[in-house]
CSV table of C-alpha atoms and ligand atoms in Angstrom, one decimal:
chain,number,residue,atom,x,y,z
A,1,UNK,CA,3.0,25.1,-12.3
A,2,UNK,CA,0.8,23.0,-10.1
A,3,UNK,CA,3.1,20.1,-9.4
A,4,UNK,CA,1.9,16.5,-9.2
A,5,UNK,CA,3.7,16.2,-5.8
A,6,UNK,CA,5.5,18.9,-3.7
A,7,UNK,CA,6.8,17.0,-0.8
A,8,UNK,CA,8.5,19.9,0.9
A,9,UNK,CA,5.3,21.9,0.8
A,10,UNK,CA,3.4,18.8,2.0
A,11,UNK,CA,5.6,18.5,5.0
A,12,UNK,CA,6.1,22.2,5.8
A,13,UNK,CA,3.7,22.2,8.7
A,14,UNK,CA,5.6,19.3,10.3
A,15,UNK,CA,9.1,20.8,10.0
A,16,UNK,CA,9.3,22.3,13.6
A,17,UNK,CA,8.2,19.0,15.2
A,18,UNK,CA,10.4,16.9,13.0
A,19,UNK,CA,13.5,19.0,13.9
A,20,UNK,CA,12.7,18.6,17.6
A,21,UNK,CA,12.3,14.9,17.2
A,22,UNK,CA,15.5,14.6,15.2
A,23,UNK,CA,17.5,16.6,17.8
A,24,UNK,CA,16.2,14.4,20.6
A,25,UNK,CA,17.1,11.2,18.7
A,26,UNK,CA,20.5,12.6,17.8
A,27,UNK,CA,21.3,13.4,21.4
A,28,UNK,CA,19.7,10.3,22.8
A,29,UNK,CA,22.1,8.0,20.9
A,30,UNK,CA,19.6,5.1,20.4
A,31,UNK,CA,19.6,5.0,16.6
A,32,UNK,CA,18.3,1.5,15.8
A,33,UNK,CA,15.1,-0.1,17.2
A,34,UNK,CA,14.6,2.4,20.0
A,35,UNK,CA,11.5,3.9,21.6
A,36,UNK,CA,10.3,5.7,18.5
A,37,UNK,CA,10.0,2.4,16.6
A,38,UNK,CA,8.2,0.6,19.4
A,39,UNK,CA,5.9,3.6,20.2
A,40,UNK,CA,5.1,4.0,16.5
A,41,UNK,CA,4.3,0.3,16.2
A,42,UNK,CA,1.9,0.5,19.2
A,43,UNK,CA,0.3,3.7,17.8
A,44,UNK,CA,-0.1,2.3,14.3
A,45,UNK,CA,-1.6,-1.0,15.5
A,46,UNK,CA,-4.1,1.0,17.5
A,47,UNK,CA,-4.9,3.2,14.6
A,48,UNK,CA,-5.6,0.3,12.2
A,49,UNK,CA,-7.4,-1.8,14.8
A,50,UNK,CA,-4.9,-4.7,14.8
A,51,UNK,CA,-3.3,-6.4,17.7
A,52,UNK,CA,0.3,-6.0,16.5
A,53,UNK,CA,2.5,-3.9,14.2
A,54,UNK,CA,6.1,-4.5,13.2
A,55,UNK,CA,8.0,-1.7,11.5
A,56,UNK,CA,10.1,-2.6,8.6
A,57,UNK,CA,12.3,-0.7,6.0
A,58,UNK,CA,9.8,-0.3,3.1
A,59,UNK,CA,6.4,-1.3,1.8
A,60,UNK,CA,8.0,-3.9,-0.5
A,61,UNK,CA,9.7,-5.5,2.5
A,62,UNK,CA,6.4,-5.5,4.4
A,63,UNK,CA,5.0,-7.6,1.7
A,64,UNK,CA,8.0,-9.9,1.4
A,65,UNK,CA,8.2,-10.5,5.2
A,66,UNK,CA,4.5,-11.1,5.4
A,67,UNK,CA,4.9,-13.9,2.8
A,68,UNK,CA,8.1,-15.2,4.3
A,69,UNK,CA,6.5,-15.4,7.8
A,70,UNK,CA,4.0,-18.0,6.4
A,71,UNK,CA,6.8,-20.2,5.0
A,72,UNK,CA,4.9,-21.2,1.9
A,73,UNK,CA,6.4,-24.1,-0.2
A,74,UNK,CA,8.5,-22.9,-3.1
A,75,UNK,CA,6.3,-22.6,-6.2
A,76,UNK,CA,3.1,-22.1,-4.3
A,77,UNK,CA,0.6,-19.8,-6.1
A,78,UNK,CA,-0.5,-16.4,-4.9
A,79,UNK,CA,-3.5,-14.7,-6.4
A,80,UNK,CA,-2.8,-11.0,-7.1
A,81,UNK,CA,-4.5,-8.2,-9.1
A,82,UNK,CA,-3.0,-7.7,-12.6
A,83,UNK,CA,-3.2,-3.9,-12.4
A,84,UNK,CA,-1.2,-3.4,-9.2
A,85,UNK,CA,2.0,-1.4,-8.8
A,86,UNK,CA,4.9,-3.8,-9.7
A,87,UNK,CA,6.1,-4.0,-6.1
A,88,UNK,CA,3.2,-6.3,-5.1
A,89,UNK,CA,4.3,-8.8,-7.8
A,90,UNK,CA,8.0,-8.5,-7.0
A,91,UNK,CA,7.3,-9.5,-3.4
A,92,UNK,CA,5.8,-12.8,-4.5
A,93,UNK,CA,8.6,-13.5,-6.9
A,94,UNK,CA,11.3,-12.6,-4.4
A,95,UNK,CA,9.8,-15.3,-2.1
A,96,UNK,CA,10.1,-18.0,-4.8
A,97,UNK,CA,6.3,-18.1,-5.3
A,98,UNK,CA,4.2,-17.8,-8.4
A,99,UNK,CA,2.0,-14.8,-9.0
A,100,UNK,CA,-1.4,-15.7,-10.5
A,101,UNK,CA,-2.9,-12.5,-12.1
A,102,UNK,CA,-6.5,-11.6,-11.7
A,103,UNK,CA,-8.2,-8.7,-13.5
A,104,UNK,CA,-9.7,-5.8,-11.6
A,105,UNK,CA,-13.3,-4.7,-11.6
A,106,UNK,CA,-13.4,-1.9,-14.2
A,107,UNK,CA,-15.5,0.3,-11.9
A,108,UNK,CA,-13.4,0.1,-8.8
A,109,UNK,CA,-9.9,-0.8,-10.2
A,110,UNK,CA,-9.6,-3.4,-7.4
A,111,UNK,CA,-9.4,-7.1,-7.8
A,112,UNK,CA,-12.7,-8.6,-9.2
A,113,UNK,CA,-13.8,-11.1,-6.5
A,114,UNK,CA,-15.9,-13.0,-9.1
A,115,UNK,CA,-12.8,-13.8,-11.0
A,116,UNK,CA,-10.8,-15.3,-8.1
A,117,UNK,CA,-12.2,-18.7,-7.7
A,118,UNK,CA,-11.6,-19.6,-11.4
A,119,UNK,CA,-7.9,-19.1,-10.8
A,120,UNK,CA,-7.5,-21.3,-7.7
A,121,UNK,CA,-5.6,-24.5,-8.0
A,122,UNK,CA,-4.3,-27.1,-5.6
A,123,UNK,CA,-1.1,-25.0,-5.3
A,124,UNK,CA,-2.9,-21.7,-4.3
A,125,UNK,CA,-1.9,-20.8,-0.8
A,126,UNK,CA,-2.6,-17.1,-0.5
A,127,UNK,CA,-4.4,-14.1,-1.9
A,128,UNK,CA,-2.6,-10.8,-1.9
A,129,UNK,CA,-5.1,-8.1,-2.5
A,130,UNK,CA,-4.3,-4.4,-3.1
A,131,UNK,CA,-6.5,-1.5,-2.0
A,132,UNK,CA,-5.5,0.6,-5.0
A,133,UNK,CA,-5.6,4.4,-5.1
A,134,UNK,CA,-7.0,4.6,-1.5
A,135,UNK,CA,-10.1,2.5,-1.9
A,136,UNK,CA,-10.8,-0.8,0.0
A,137,UNK,CA,-11.3,-3.9,-2.0
A,138,UNK,CA,-14.8,-5.6,-1.9
A,139,UNK,CA,-14.1,-7.5,1.3
A,140,UNK,CA,-17.2,-9.6,2.0
A,141,UNK,CA,-16.8,-11.8,-1.1
A,142,UNK,CA,-13.0,-11.9,-0.7
A,143,UNK,CA,-13.3,-13.0,3.0
A,144,UNK,CA,-15.8,-15.7,2.0
A,145,UNK,CA,-13.4,-17.1,-0.6
A,146,UNK,CA,-10.5,-17.0,1.9
A,147,UNK,CA,-12.5,-18.8,4.5
A,148,UNK,CA,-14.0,-21.3,2.1
A,149,UNK,CA,-10.6,-22.4,0.7
A,150,UNK,CA,-8.5,-22.0,3.8
A,151,UNK,CA,-6.2,-19.4,2.2
A,152,UNK,CA,-3.9,-16.9,3.8
A,153,UNK,CA,-4.9,-13.3,3.1
A,154,UNK,CA,-2.3,-10.5,2.8
A,155,UNK,CA,-3.4,-7.0,2.2
A,156,UNK,CA,-1.2,-4.5,0.3
A,157,UNK,CA,-2.3,-1.3,2.0
A,158,UNK,CA,0.5,0.9,0.6
A,159,UNK,CA,-2.0,3.3,-0.9
A,160,UNK,CA,-4.8,3.1,1.6
A,161,UNK,CA,-3.9,4.2,5.1
A,162,UNK,CA,-7.1,4.8,7.0
A,163,UNK,CA,-9.4,3.5,4.2
A,164,UNK,CA,-12.4,1.5,5.5
A,165,UNK,CA,-14.8,-1.1,4.4
A,166,UNK,CA,-18.0,-1.2,6.5
A,167,UNK,CA,-16.2,0.7,9.3
A,168,UNK,CA,-13.3,-1.6,9.5
A,169,UNK,CA,-9.9,-0.4,8.4
A,170,UNK,CA,-7.9,-2.0,5.6
A,171,UNK,CA,-5.1,-4.0,7.1
A,172,UNK,CA,-7.3,-5.4,9.8
A,173,UNK,CA,-9.0,-8.0,7.6
A,174,UNK,CA,-6.1,-10.3,6.5
A,175,UNK,CA,-3.5,-12.4,8.2
A,176,UNK,CA,-1.1,-9.5,7.5
A,177,UNK,CA,-1.6,-5.9,6.3
A,178,UNK,CA,1.5,-4.5,4.6
A,179,UNK,CA,1.9,-0.7,4.6
A,180,UNK,CA,4.4,1.6,2.9
A,181,UNK,CA,5.3,5.0,4.3
A,182,UNK,CA,7.1,6.2,1.1
A,183,UNK,CA,7.1,10.0,1.3
A,184,UNK,CA,4.1,10.4,-1.2
A,185,UNK,CA,1.8,8.1,0.7
A,186,UNK,CA,-1.1,9.5,2.8
A,187,UNK,CA,1.0,8.6,5.8
A,188,UNK,CA,4.4,9.4,4.4
A,189,UNK,CA,7.9,9.5,6.0
A,190,UNK,CA,10.9,11.5,5.0
A,191,UNK,CA,12.5,8.4,3.4
A,192,UNK,CA,11.7,4.7,3.0
A,193,UNK,CA,9.7,3.0,5.7
A,194,UNK,CA,7.0,0.4,6.0
A,195,UNK,CA,5.1,-1.8,8.5
A,196,UNK,CA,3.2,-5.0,8.8
A,197,UNK,CA,0.1,-5.2,11.0
A,198,UNK,CA,-1.4,-8.6,12.2
A,199,UNK,CA,-3.6,-10.1,14.8
A,200,UNK,CA,-1.3,-13.0,15.2
A,201,UNK,CA,1.4,-12.7,17.9
A,202,UNK,CA,3.2,-15.6,16.4
A,203,UNK,CA,3.4,-14.0,12.9
A,204,UNK,CA,4.5,-10.6,14.5
A,205,UNK,CA,7.3,-12.4,16.4
A,206,UNK,CA,8.5,-14.1,13.3
A,207,UNK,CA,8.5,-10.8,11.3
A,208,UNK,CA,10.3,-9.1,14.2
A,209,UNK,CA,13.1,-11.6,13.9
A,210,UNK,CA,13.1,-11.7,10.0
A,211,UNK,CA,13.6,-7.9,9.9
A,212,UNK,CA,16.6,-8.2,12.2
A,213,UNK,CA,18.8,-11.0,10.7
A,214,UNK,CA,16.4,-13.7,11.9
A,215,UNK,CA,17.3,-12.8,15.5
A,216,UNK,CA,15.7,-11.6,18.7
A,217,UNK,CA,18.7,-12.3,20.9
A,218,UNK,CA,21.9,-10.7,19.7
A,219,UNK,CA,24.2,-13.1,17.9
A,220,UNK,CA,21.6,-15.9,18.0
A,221,UNK,CA,19.8,-16.5,14.7
A,222,UNK,CA,16.6,-18.5,14.3
A,223,UNK,CA,15.9,-17.7,10.7
A,224,UNK,CA,17.8,-16.7,7.5
A,225,UNK,CA,16.7,-13.1,8.0
A,226,UNK,CA,17.2,-9.7,6.5
A,227,UNK,CA,18.2,-6.2,7.6
A,228,UNK,CA,14.8,-4.5,7.2
A,229,UNK,CA,14.3,-2.5,10.4
A,230,UNK,CA,12.1,0.6,10.5
A,231,UNK,CA,14.6,3.5,10.9
A,232,UNK,CA,14.4,5.1,14.4
A,233,UNK,CA,14.3,8.6,12.9
A,234,UNK,CA,11.6,7.8,10.4
A,235,UNK,CA,9.6,6.2,13.2
A,236,UNK,CA,9.9,9.5,15.1
A,237,UNK,CA,8.6,11.5,12.2
A,238,UNK,CA,5.8,9.0,11.6
A,239,UNK,CA,4.7,9.3,15.3
A,240,UNK,CA,4.3,13.1,14.7
A,241,UNK,CA,2.5,12.7,11.4
A,242,UNK,CA,0.1,9.9,12.4
A,243,UNK,CA,-1.6,12.3,14.8
A,244,UNK,CA,-2.8,14.2,11.8
A,245,UNK,CA,-3.5,11.3,9.4
A,246,UNK,CA,-7.3,11.7,9.8
A,247,UNK,CA,-6.9,15.4,8.9
A,248,UNK,CA,-4.7,14.5,5.9
A,249,UNK,CA,-7.4,12.0,4.7
A,250,UNK,CA,-10.2,14.5,5.3
A,251,UNK,CA,-8.4,17.0,3.2
A,252,UNK,CA,-8.0,14.5,0.4
A,253,UNK,CA,-11.7,13.6,0.7
A,254,UNK,CA,-12.7,17.3,0.5
A,255,UNK,CA,-10.6,17.8,-2.7
A,256,UNK,CA,-12.1,14.6,-4.1
A,257,UNK,CA,-15.6,16.0,-3.5
A,258,UNK,CA,-14.8,19.0,-5.6
A,259,UNK,CA,-13.4,16.9,-8.5
A,260,UNK,CA,-16.4,14.5,-8.3
A,261,UNK,CA,-18.8,17.5,-8.4
A,262,UNK,CA,-17.1,19.6,-11.0
A,263,UNK,CA,-15.6,17.2,-13.5
A,264,UNK,CA,-18.0,16.8,-16.4
A,265,UNK,CA,-19.3,13.5,-17.8
A,266,UNK,CA,-16.5,12.9,-20.3
A,267,UNK,CA,-14.4,12.0,-17.2
A,268,UNK,CA,-14.8,8.6,-15.8
A,269,UNK,CA,-14.5,9.3,-12.1
A,270,UNK,CA,-13.8,7.1,-9.1
A,271,UNK,CA,-16.9,5.3,-8.0
A,272,UNK,CA,-18.4,6.3,-4.6
A,273,UNK,CA,-20.1,3.3,-2.9
A,274,UNK,CA,-22.1,3.0,0.4
A,275,UNK,CA,-20.0,1.3,3.1
A,276,UNK,CA,-16.7,2.4,1.7
A,277,UNK,CA,-14.5,5.2,3.3
A,278,UNK,CA,-12.1,6.1,0.5
A,279,UNK,CA,-8.9,8.1,1.2
A,280,UNK,CA,-8.0,9.1,-2.4
A,281,UNK,CA,-4.3,8.5,-2.3
A,282,UNK,CA,-4.7,9.1,-6.0
A,283,UNK,CA,-7.7,10.7,-7.5
A,284,UNK,CA,-7.8,8.8,-10.8
A,285,UNK,CA,-9.8,9.6,-13.9
A,286,UNK,CA,-10.2,7.8,-17.2
A,287,UNK,CA,-10.8,9.7,-20.3
A,288,UNK,CA,-11.2,8.7,-24.0
A,289,UNK,CA,-8.6,11.3,-25.0
A,290,UNK,CA,-6.2,10.7,-22.1
A,291,UNK,CA,-3.0,11.7,-23.7
A,292,UNK,CA,-4.5,14.9,-25.2
A,293,UNK,CA,-6.0,15.8,-21.9
A,294,UNK,CA,-2.7,15.2,-20.1
A,295,UNK,CA,-0.9,17.5,-22.6
A,296,UNK,CA,-3.6,20.1,-22.4
A,297,UNK,CA,-3.4,20.2,-18.6
A,298,UNK,CA,0.4,20.4,-18.8
A,299,UNK,CA,0.2,23.3,-21.2
A,300,UNK,CA,-2.0,25.0,-18.7
A,301,UNK,CA,0.4,24.5,-15.8
A,302,UNK,CA,-1.1,21.3,-14.2
A,303,UNK,CA,1.1,18.2,-14.0
A,304,UNK,CA,-0.5,14.8,-13.9
A,305,UNK,CA,0.7,11.2,-13.9
A,306,UNK,CA,-0.4,7.9,-15.5
A,307,UNK,CA,-1.0,5.1,-13.0
A,308,UNK,CA,0.4,3.0,-14.5
A,309,UNK,CA,1.7,3.3,-18.1
A,310,UNK,CA,2.8,-0.3,-18.4
A,311,UNK,CA,1.1,-3.2,-16.4
A,312,UNK,CA,3.5,-5.6,-14.6
A,313,UNK,CA,3.0,-8.5,-17.0
A,314,UNK,CA,4.3,-6.2,-19.9
A,315,UNK,CA,7.4,-5.0,-18.0
A,316,UNK,CA,10.7,-6.1,-19.5
A,317,UNK,CA,11.7,-7.6,-16.2
A,318,UNK,CA,8.6,-9.8,-16.1
A,319,UNK,CA,7.9,-10.6,-19.7
A,320,UNK,CA,9.4,-14.1,-19.5
A,321,UNK,CA,7.5,-15.0,-16.4
A,322,UNK,CA,4.1,-13.3,-17.0
A,323,UNK,CA,4.2,-12.4,-20.7
A,324,UNK,CA,1.6,-15.0,-21.7
A,325,UNK,CA,-1.1,-13.3,-19.6
A,326,UNK,CA,-3.8,-11.4,-21.5
A,327,UNK,CA,-5.4,-8.8,-19.2
A,328,UNK,CA,-7.4,-6.4,-21.4
A,329,UNK,CA,-8.8,-4.4,-18.5
A,330,UNK,CA,-5.4,-3.9,-16.9
A,331,UNK,CA,-3.8,-3.2,-20.2
B,1,PLP,C1,0.5,-0.9,-4.2
B,1,PLP,C2,1.9,-0.7,-3.7
B,1,PLP,N1,2.5,-1.8,-3.1
B,1,PLP,C3,3.8,-1.7,-2.6
B,1,PLP,C4,4.5,-0.6,-2.7
B,1,PLP,C5,5.9,-0.6,-2.3
B,1,PLP,O1,6.2,0.3,-1.3
B,1,PLP,P1,7.7,0.9,-1.0
B,1,PLP,O2,8.0,1.9,-2.1
B,1,PLP,O3,7.6,1.5,0.3
B,1,PLP,O4,8.6,-0.3,-1.0
B,1,PLP,C6,3.9,0.6,-3.3
B,1,PLP,C7,4.8,1.8,-3.4
B,1,PLP,O5,4.7,2.6,-4.2
B,1,PLP,C8,2.6,0.5,-3.8
B,1,PLP,O6,2.1,1.5,-4.4
């Protein structure tokens, strides 16, 4: 069986280094917010090309804390793609804000910039874009809208570590770039982990406090914060893996080249565009007989996954809030 993911296999070449890192942390006794967290933050900011990075507990928390740091008025509207993974939308709701869904461009699966301005109202405060499947959004028109309307831009980069648009990495465009290091991601930990990158020292300092009970000085609390610290052990593992992130992305790009070349025309394949460096977190195809194809592949020992079977606005949890939306492309 060719599995959809085999995380043990994926990490095998890191095992020896991980064990060494783990032993060192175990013996060192600094288990929370130690050198591994601060070294990883410095390394990841450098990698993305941002001034600052703050490690947090998950990708969802990276989104929530990015929103919280901006202190938007309750009920403010946040533009978000309708076809994202549900976590993006949950982050907006968890901050007491209103998600406003925008359809994707059918050829890229990323938010369609031509459909954003029609959804802006006096209450719109932010755009939360998602670089889905490892491909950057179309950043020039998005940046033009952000600047024209004075909006905050938050990038959900959970699926796009190292992806570029015109030689600039995703995460470095917005006020905040939120990353997940969930084990299946291109830069995956051995548990939950996440980070926010930003060019604003002020934003970084607020998020550093928010992740730690709203505090930077022990027992003094400036904000109603959370416990959402990046784990020291995960940071140690990530410091090992980030050295080979480019190699991981190159490998995915080589596999994508094979699929792009060999899959026949009945497959609708990911678009390849000048100026984009895609990292193929997921190599996605559309097919008129999707379910039969999936079954055929399974019978022949190849497991696949549907991303995603139910769009957020049709989820039971969200039907009362977003159920009126009609999003035929996402659906
Ligand atoms: C687009 C997107 N946003 C956010 C997240 C949330 O990340 P995490 O699982 O680390 O909380 C994910 C995770 O799968 C994701 O794919």
